[in-house]
mmCIF file of C-alpha atoms and ligand atoms in Angstrom:
data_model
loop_
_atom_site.group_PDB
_atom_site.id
_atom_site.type_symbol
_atom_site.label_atom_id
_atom_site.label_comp_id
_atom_site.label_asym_id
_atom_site.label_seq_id
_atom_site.Cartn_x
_atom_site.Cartn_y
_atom_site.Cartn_z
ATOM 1 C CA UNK A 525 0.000 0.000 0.000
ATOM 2 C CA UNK A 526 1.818 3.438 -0.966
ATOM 3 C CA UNK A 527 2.266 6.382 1.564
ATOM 4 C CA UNK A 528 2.441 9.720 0.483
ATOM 5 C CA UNK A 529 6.117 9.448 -0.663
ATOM 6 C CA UNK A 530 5.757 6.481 -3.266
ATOM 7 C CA UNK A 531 1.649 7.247 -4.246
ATOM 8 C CA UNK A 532 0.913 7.910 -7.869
ATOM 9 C CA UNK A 533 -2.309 10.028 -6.958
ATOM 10 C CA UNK A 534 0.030 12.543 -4.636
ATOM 11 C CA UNK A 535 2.688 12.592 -7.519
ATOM 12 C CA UNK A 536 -0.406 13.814 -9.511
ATOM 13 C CA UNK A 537 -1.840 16.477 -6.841
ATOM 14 C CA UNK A 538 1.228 17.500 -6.891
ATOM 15 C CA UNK A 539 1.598 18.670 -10.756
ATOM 16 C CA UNK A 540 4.809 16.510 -11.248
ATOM 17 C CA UNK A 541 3.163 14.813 -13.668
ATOM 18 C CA UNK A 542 1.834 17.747 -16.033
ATOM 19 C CA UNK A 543 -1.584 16.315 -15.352
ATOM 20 C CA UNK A 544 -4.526 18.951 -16.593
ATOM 21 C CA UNK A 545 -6.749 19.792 -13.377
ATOM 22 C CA UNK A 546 -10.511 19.925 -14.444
ATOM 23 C CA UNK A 547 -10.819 22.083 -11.514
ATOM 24 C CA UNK A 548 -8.992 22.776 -7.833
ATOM 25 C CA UNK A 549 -9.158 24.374 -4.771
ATOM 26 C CA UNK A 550 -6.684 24.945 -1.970
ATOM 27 C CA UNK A 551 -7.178 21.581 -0.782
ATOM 28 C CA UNK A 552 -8.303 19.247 -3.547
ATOM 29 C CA UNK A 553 -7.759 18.769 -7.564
ATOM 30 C CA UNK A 554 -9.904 17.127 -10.171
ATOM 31 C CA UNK A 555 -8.154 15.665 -13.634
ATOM 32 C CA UNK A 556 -9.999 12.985 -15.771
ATOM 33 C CA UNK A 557 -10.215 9.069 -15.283
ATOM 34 C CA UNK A 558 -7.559 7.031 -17.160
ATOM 35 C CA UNK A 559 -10.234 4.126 -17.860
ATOM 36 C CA UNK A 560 -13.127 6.198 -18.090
ATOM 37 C CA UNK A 561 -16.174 4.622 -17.190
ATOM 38 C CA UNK A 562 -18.948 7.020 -18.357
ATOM 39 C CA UNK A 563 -18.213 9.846 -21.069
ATOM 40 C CA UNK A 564 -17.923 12.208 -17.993
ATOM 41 C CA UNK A 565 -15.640 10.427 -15.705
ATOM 42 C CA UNK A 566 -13.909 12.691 -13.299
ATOM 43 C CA UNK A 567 -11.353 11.874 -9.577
ATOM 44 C CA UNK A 568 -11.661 14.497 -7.299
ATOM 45 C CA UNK A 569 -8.623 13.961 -4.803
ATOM 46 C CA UNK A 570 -7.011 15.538 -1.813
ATOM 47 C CA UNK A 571 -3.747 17.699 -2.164
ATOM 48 C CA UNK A 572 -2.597 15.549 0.917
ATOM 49 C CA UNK A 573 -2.050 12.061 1.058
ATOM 50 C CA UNK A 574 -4.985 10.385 2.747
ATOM 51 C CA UNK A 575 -5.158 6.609 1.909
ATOM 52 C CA UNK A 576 -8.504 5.881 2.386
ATOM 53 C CA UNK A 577 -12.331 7.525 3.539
ATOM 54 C CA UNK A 578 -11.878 5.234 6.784
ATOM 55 C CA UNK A 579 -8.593 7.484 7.826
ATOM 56 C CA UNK A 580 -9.770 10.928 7.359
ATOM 57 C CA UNK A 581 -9.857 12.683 10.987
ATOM 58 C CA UNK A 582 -11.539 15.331 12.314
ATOM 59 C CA UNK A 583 -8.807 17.812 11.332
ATOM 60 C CA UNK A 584 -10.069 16.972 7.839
ATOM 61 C CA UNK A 585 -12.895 17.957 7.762
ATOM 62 C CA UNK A 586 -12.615 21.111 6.291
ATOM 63 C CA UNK A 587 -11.006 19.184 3.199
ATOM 64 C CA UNK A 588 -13.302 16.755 3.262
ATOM 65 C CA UNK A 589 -16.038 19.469 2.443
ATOM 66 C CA UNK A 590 -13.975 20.746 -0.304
ATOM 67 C CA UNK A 591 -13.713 17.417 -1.888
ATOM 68 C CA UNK A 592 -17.557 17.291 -1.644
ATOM 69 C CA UNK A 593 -17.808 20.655 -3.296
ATOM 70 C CA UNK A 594 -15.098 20.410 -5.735
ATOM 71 C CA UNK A 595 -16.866 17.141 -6.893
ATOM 72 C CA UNK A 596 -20.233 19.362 -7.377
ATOM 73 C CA UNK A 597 -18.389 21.941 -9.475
ATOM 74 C CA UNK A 598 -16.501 19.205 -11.603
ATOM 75 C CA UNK A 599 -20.105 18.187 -12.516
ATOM 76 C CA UNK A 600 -21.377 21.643 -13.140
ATOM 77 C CA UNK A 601 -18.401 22.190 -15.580
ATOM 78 C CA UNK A 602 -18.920 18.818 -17.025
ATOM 79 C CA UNK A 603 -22.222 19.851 -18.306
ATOM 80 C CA UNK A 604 -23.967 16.855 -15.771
ATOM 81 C CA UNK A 605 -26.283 18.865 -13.818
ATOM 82 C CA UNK A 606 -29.415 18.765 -16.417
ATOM 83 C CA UNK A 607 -28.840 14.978 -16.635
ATOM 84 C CA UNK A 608 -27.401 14.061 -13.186
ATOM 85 C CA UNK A 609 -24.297 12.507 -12.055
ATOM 86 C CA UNK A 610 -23.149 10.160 -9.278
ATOM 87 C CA UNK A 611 -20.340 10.481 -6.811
ATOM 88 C CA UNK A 612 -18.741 7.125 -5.605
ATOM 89 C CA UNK A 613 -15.880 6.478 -2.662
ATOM 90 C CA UNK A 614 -14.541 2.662 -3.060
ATOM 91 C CA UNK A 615 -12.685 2.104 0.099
ATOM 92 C CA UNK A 616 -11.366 -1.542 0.781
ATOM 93 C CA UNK A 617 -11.111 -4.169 -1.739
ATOM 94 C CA UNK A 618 -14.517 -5.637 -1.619
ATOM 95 C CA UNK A 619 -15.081 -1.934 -2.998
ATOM 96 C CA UNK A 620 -12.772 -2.219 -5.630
ATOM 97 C CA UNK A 621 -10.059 0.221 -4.175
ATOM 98 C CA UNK A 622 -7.007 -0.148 -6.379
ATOM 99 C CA UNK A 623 -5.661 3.390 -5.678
ATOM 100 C CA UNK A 624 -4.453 3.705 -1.980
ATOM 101 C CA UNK A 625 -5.475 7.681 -2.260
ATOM 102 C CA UNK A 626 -8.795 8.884 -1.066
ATOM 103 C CA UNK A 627 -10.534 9.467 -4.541
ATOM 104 C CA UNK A 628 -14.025 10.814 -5.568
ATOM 105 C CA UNK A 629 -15.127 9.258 -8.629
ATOM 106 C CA UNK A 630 -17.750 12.016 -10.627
ATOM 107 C CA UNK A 631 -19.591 9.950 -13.338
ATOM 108 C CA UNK A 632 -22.183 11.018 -15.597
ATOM 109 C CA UNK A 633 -23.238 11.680 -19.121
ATOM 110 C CA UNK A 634 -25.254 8.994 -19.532
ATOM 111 C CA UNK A 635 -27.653 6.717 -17.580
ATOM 112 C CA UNK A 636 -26.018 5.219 -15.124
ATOM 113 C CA UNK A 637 -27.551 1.753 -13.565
ATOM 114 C CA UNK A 638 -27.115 -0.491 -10.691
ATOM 115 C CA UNK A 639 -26.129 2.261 -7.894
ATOM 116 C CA UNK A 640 -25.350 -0.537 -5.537
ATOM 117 C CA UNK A 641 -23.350 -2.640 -8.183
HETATM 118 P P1 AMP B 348 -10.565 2.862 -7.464
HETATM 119 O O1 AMP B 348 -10.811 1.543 -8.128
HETATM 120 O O2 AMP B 348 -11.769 3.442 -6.785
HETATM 121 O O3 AMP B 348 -9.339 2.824 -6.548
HETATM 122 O O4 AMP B 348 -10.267 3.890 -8.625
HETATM 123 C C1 AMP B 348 -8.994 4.154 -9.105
HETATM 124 C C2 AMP B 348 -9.173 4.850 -10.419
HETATM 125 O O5 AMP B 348 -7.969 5.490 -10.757
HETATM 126 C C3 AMP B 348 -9.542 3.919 -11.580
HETATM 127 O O6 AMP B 348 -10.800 4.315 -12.126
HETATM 128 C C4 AMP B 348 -8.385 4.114 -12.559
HETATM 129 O O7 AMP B 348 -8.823 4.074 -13.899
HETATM 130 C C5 AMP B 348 -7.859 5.469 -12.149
HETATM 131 N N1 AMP B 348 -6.469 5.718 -12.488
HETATM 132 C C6 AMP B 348 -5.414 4.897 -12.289
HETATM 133 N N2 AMP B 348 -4.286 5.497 -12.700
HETATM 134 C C7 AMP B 348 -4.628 6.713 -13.165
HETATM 135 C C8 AMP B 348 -3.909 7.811 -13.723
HETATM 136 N N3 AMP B 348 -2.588 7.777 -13.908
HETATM 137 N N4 AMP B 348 -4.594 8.914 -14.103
HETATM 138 C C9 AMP B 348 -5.941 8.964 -13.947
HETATM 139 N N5 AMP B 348 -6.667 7.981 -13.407
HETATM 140 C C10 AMP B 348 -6.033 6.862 -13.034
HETATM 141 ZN ZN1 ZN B 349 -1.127 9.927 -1.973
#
């Protein structure tokens, strides 16, 4: 399991990668899905390494917020509000976490079935 210093999704944050940012905020950027699964397919991620939704503390919440709101906007930008959109968190591997750094996943742009997979 990376930590911050070996994480792909920090080397991202970071811009060390040239990766384009959808959108960002002081404590959270958005960039687009490798694999996309929807044609809107969008991670919103914290700036700080944070492995999983079961570690964030209360001194995150503020961030936690943003990642919440920064998801929102993504959508907005994305065109997804007249249609709708869904915002997933896999943590564990029953979930399907294969990236060890919190993630949002924004999906939309088309319908979208099976919330509960
Ligand atoms: P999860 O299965 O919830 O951990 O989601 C991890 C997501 O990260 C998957 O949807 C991958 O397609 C995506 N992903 C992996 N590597 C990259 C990358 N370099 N840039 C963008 N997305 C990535
Ligand atoms: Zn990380």
């Amino acid at each position: 399991m990376a930590d911050a210093a070996n994480c792909l999704f920090c080397a991202i944050a970071s811009g060390a990668l040239g990766t384009e940012f959808i959108a960002e905020s002081d404590r959270a950027v958005a960039f687009r899905d490798i694999q996309p699964q929807a044609p809107s397919h969008v991670l919103v991620v914290p700036r700080q390494h944070v492995a999983a939704l079961r570690d964030l503390e209360p001194d995150d919440d503020v961030m936690a917020a943003e990642l919440l709101r920064l998801a929102a906007e993504v959508a907005r930008r994305e065109g997804l509000l007249a249609g709708g959109y869904r915002v997933v968190i896999n943590d564990g591997d029953d979930a399907g976490q294969t990236v060890h750094h919190l993630h949002l996943h924004v999906l939309g742009g088309r319908k979208l079935n099976e919330p509960l997979g």
